[in-house]
Tab-separated table of C-alpha atoms in Angstrom:
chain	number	residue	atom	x	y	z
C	191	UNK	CA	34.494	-5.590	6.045
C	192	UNK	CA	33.052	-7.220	2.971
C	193	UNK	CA	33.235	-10.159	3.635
C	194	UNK	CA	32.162	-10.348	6.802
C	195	UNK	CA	29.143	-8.718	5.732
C	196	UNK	CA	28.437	-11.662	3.148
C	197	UNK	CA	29.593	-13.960	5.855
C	198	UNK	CA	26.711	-12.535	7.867
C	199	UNK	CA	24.197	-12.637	5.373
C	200	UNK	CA	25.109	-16.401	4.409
C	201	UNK	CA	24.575	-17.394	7.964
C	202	UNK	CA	21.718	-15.668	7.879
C	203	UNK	CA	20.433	-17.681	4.965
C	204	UNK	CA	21.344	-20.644	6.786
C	205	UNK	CA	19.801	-20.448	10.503
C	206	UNK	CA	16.193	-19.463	8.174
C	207	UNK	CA	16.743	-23.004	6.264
C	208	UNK	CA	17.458	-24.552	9.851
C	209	UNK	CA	14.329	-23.234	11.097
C	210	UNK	CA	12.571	-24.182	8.687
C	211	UNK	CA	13.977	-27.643	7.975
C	212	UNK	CA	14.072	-26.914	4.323
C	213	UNK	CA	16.947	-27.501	1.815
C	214	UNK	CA	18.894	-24.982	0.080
C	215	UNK	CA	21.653	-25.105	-2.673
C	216	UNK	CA	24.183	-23.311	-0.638
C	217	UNK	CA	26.627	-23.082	-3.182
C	218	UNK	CA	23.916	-22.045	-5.950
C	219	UNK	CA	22.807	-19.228	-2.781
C	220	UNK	CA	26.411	-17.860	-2.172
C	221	UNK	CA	27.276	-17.644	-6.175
C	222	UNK	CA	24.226	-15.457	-6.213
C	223	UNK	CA	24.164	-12.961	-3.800
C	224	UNK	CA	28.304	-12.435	-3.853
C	225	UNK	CA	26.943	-11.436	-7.550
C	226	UNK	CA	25.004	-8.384	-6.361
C	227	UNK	CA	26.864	-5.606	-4.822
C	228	UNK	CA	25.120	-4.412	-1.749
C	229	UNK	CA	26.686	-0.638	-0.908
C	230	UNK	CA	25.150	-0.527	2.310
C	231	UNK	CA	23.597	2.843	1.741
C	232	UNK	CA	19.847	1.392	1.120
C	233	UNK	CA	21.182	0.413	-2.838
C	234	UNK	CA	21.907	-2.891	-4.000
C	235	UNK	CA	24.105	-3.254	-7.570
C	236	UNK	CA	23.023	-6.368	-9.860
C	237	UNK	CA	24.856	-8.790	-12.199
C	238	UNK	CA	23.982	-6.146	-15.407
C	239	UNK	CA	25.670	-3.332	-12.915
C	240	UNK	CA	21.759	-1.560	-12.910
C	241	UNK	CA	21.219	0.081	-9.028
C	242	UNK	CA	18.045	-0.811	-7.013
C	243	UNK	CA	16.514	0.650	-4.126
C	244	UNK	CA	16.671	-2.222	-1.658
C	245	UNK	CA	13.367	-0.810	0.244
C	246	UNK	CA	9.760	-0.406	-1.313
C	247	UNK	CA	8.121	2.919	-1.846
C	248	UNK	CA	7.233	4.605	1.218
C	249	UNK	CA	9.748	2.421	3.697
C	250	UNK	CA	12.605	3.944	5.144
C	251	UNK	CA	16.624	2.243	4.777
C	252	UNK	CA	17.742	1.871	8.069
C	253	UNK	CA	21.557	2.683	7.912
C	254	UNK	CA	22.322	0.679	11.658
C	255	UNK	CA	20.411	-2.413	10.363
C	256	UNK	CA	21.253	-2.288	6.970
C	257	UNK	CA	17.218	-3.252	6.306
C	258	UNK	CA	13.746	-1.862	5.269
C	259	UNK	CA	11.482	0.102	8.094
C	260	UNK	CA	8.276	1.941	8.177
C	261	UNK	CA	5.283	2.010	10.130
C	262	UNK	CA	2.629	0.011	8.178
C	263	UNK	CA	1.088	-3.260	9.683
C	264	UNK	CA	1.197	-6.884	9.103
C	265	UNK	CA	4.017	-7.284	6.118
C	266	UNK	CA	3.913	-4.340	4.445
C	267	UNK	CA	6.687	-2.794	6.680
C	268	UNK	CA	5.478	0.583	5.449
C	269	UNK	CA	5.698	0.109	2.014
C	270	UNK	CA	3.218	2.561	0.019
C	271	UNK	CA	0.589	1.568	-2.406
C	272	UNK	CA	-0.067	3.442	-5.410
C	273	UNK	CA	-1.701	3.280	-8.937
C	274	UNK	CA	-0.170	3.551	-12.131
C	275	UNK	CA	-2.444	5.723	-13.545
C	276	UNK	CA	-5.214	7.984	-11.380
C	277	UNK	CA	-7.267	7.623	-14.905
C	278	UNK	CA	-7.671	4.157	-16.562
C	279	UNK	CA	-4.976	4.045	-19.696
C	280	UNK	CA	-4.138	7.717	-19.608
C	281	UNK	CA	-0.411	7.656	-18.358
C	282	UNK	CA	1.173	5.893	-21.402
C	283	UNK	CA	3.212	6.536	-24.507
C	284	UNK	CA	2.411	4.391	-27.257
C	285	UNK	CA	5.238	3.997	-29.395
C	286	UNK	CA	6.863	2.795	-26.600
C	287	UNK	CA	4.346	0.742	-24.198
C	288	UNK	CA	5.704	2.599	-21.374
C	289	UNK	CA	4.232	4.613	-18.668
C	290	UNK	CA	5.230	8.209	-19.185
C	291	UNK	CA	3.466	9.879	-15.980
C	292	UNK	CA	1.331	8.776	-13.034
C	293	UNK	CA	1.639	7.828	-9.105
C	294	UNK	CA	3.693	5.163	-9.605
C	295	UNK	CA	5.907	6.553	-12.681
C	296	UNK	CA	6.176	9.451	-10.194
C	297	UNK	CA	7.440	7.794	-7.606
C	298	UNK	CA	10.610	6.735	-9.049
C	299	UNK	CA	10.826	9.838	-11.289
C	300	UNK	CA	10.363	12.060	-8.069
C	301	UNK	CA	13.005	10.184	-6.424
C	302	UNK	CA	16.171	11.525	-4.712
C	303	UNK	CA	17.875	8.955	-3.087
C	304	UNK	CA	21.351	7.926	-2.161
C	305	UNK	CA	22.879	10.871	-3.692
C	306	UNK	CA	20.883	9.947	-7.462
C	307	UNK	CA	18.056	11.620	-8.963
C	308	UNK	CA	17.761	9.388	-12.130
C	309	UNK	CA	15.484	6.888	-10.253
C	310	UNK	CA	12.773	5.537	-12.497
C	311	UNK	CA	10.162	2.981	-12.409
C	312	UNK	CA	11.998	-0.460	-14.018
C	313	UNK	CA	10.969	-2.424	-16.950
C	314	UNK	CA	8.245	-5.936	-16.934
C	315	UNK	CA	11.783	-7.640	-18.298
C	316	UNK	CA	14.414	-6.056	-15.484
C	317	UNK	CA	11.770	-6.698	-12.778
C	318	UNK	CA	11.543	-10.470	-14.161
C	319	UNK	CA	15.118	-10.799	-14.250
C	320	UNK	CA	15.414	-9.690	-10.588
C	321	UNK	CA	12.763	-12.163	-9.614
C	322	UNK	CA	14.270	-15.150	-12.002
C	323	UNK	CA	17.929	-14.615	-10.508
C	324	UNK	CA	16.678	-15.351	-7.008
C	325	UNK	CA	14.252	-17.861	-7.553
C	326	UNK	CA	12.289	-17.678	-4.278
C	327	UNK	CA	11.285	-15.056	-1.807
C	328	UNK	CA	13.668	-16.429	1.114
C	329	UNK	CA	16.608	-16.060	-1.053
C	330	UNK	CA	15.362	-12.547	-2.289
C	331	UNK	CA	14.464	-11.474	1.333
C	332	UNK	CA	18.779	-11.417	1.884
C	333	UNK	CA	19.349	-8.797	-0.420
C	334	UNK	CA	15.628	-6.926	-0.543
C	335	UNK	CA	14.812	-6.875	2.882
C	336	UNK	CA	10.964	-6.816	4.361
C	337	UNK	CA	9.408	-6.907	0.985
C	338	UNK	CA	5.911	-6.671	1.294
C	339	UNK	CA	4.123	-9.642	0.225
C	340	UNK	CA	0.637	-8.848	-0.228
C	341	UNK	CA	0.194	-7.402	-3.700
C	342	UNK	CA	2.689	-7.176	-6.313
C	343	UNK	CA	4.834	-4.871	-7.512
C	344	UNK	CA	3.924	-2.386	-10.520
C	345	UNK	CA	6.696	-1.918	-13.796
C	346	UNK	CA	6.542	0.556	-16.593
C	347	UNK	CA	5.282	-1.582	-19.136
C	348	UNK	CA	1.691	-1.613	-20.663
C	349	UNK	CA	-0.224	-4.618	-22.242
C	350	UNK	CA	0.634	-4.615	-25.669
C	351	UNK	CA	-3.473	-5.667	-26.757
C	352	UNK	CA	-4.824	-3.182	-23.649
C	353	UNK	CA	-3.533	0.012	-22.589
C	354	UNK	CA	-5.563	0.373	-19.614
C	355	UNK	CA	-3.920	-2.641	-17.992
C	356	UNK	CA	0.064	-2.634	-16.830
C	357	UNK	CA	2.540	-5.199	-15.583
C	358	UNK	CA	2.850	-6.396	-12.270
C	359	UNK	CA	5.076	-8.777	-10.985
C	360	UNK	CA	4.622	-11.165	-7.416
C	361	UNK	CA	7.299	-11.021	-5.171
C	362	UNK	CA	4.870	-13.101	-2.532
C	363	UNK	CA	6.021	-17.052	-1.501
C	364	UNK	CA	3.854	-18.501	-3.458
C	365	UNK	CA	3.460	-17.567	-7.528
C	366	UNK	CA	7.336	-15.856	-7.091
C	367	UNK	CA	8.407	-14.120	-9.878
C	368	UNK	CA	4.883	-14.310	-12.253
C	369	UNK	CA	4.178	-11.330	-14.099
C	370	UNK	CA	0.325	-10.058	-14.356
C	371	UNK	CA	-1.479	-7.408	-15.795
C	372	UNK	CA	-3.443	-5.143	-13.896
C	373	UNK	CA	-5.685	-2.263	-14.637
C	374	UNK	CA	-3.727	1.056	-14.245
C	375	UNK	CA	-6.060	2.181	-11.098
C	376	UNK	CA	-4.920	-0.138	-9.127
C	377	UNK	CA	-2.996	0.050	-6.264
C	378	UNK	CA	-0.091	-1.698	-6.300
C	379	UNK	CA	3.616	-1.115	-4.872
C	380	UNK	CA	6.671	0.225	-6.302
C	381	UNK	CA	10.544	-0.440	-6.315
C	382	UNK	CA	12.626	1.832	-8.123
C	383	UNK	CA	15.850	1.138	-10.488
C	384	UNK	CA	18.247	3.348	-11.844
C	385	UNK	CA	20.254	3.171	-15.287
């Protein structure tokens, strides 16, 4: 059943390059996502065995599809938007550059999912790693379907010169993978991580 699955996924990788008529390291592609464990109950596993929710904040896993739903227009597939802080700099602990409370720390700390209530909001470093071990959206896209591409994606970690601005990184085609800092009343989106 397994590998069928990453049989499927592999040719779905493919027919998108065909389309496209764009090369792709095939071998570099398979190595990478028979690294992540998808357990086809809206979590995906990755290489340093942490759990991620394969949808955004506010979609819905479809279990028949195996993807990302919601009812928002254009890409954002019903993916939420949310702020890190409702007041500039005032959701943060110090001594550890963190968020501690806030929409967006909420809605990973909220979080029951999948049978786990230990969701949290990930890291500027685990969120980079994600990006950095897929390299490009179209390769990402496989294992975190309908990712909304039209504002980043918010992490837990403050500026260390400015505590009213947080990292964000892009999961859009172009700038993949770039880490920003944005103030904490922005709206940005959210994908949540557990231990």
């Amino acid at each position: 059943m397994k590998k069928k699955k990453i049989f499927l996924i592999l040719i779905v990788l493919l027919l998108s390059c065909v389309e496209k008529k764009e090369r792709i390291d095939l071998a570099g592609s398979w190595n990478l996502l028979t690294s992540f464990q998808d357990n086809f109950n809206g979590t995906i596993i990755d290489p340093e065995n942490r759990m991620w929710m394969k949808c955004s904040y506010g979609q819905v896993w479809d279990q028949t599809t195996n993807t990302c739903t919601g009812t928002g227009g254009g890409t954002t597939f019903g993916a939420k938007s949310v702020s890190a802080c409702a007041v500039e700099g005032g959701c943060f602990d110090t001594l550890n550059l963190e968020l501690n409370s806030g929409p967006a720390f909420s809605a990973c700390d909220d979080l029951v999912f999948a049978g786990f209530s230990d969701w949290r909001l990930p890291t500027k470093n685990e969120m980079s790693y994600l990006a950095k071990l897929f390299g490009n959206r179209k390769t990402f896209l496989v294992s975190f379907p309908n990712t909304p591409d039209d504002k980043f994606f918010w992490t837990k970690s403050i500026s260390e010169t400015d505590p009213k601005l947080a990292y964000a990184i892009n999961f859009a085609e172009t700038d993949f993978g770039k880490e920003f800092t944005r103030t904490t009343t922005t709206v940005l989106y959210v994908r949540c991580v557990r231990p």
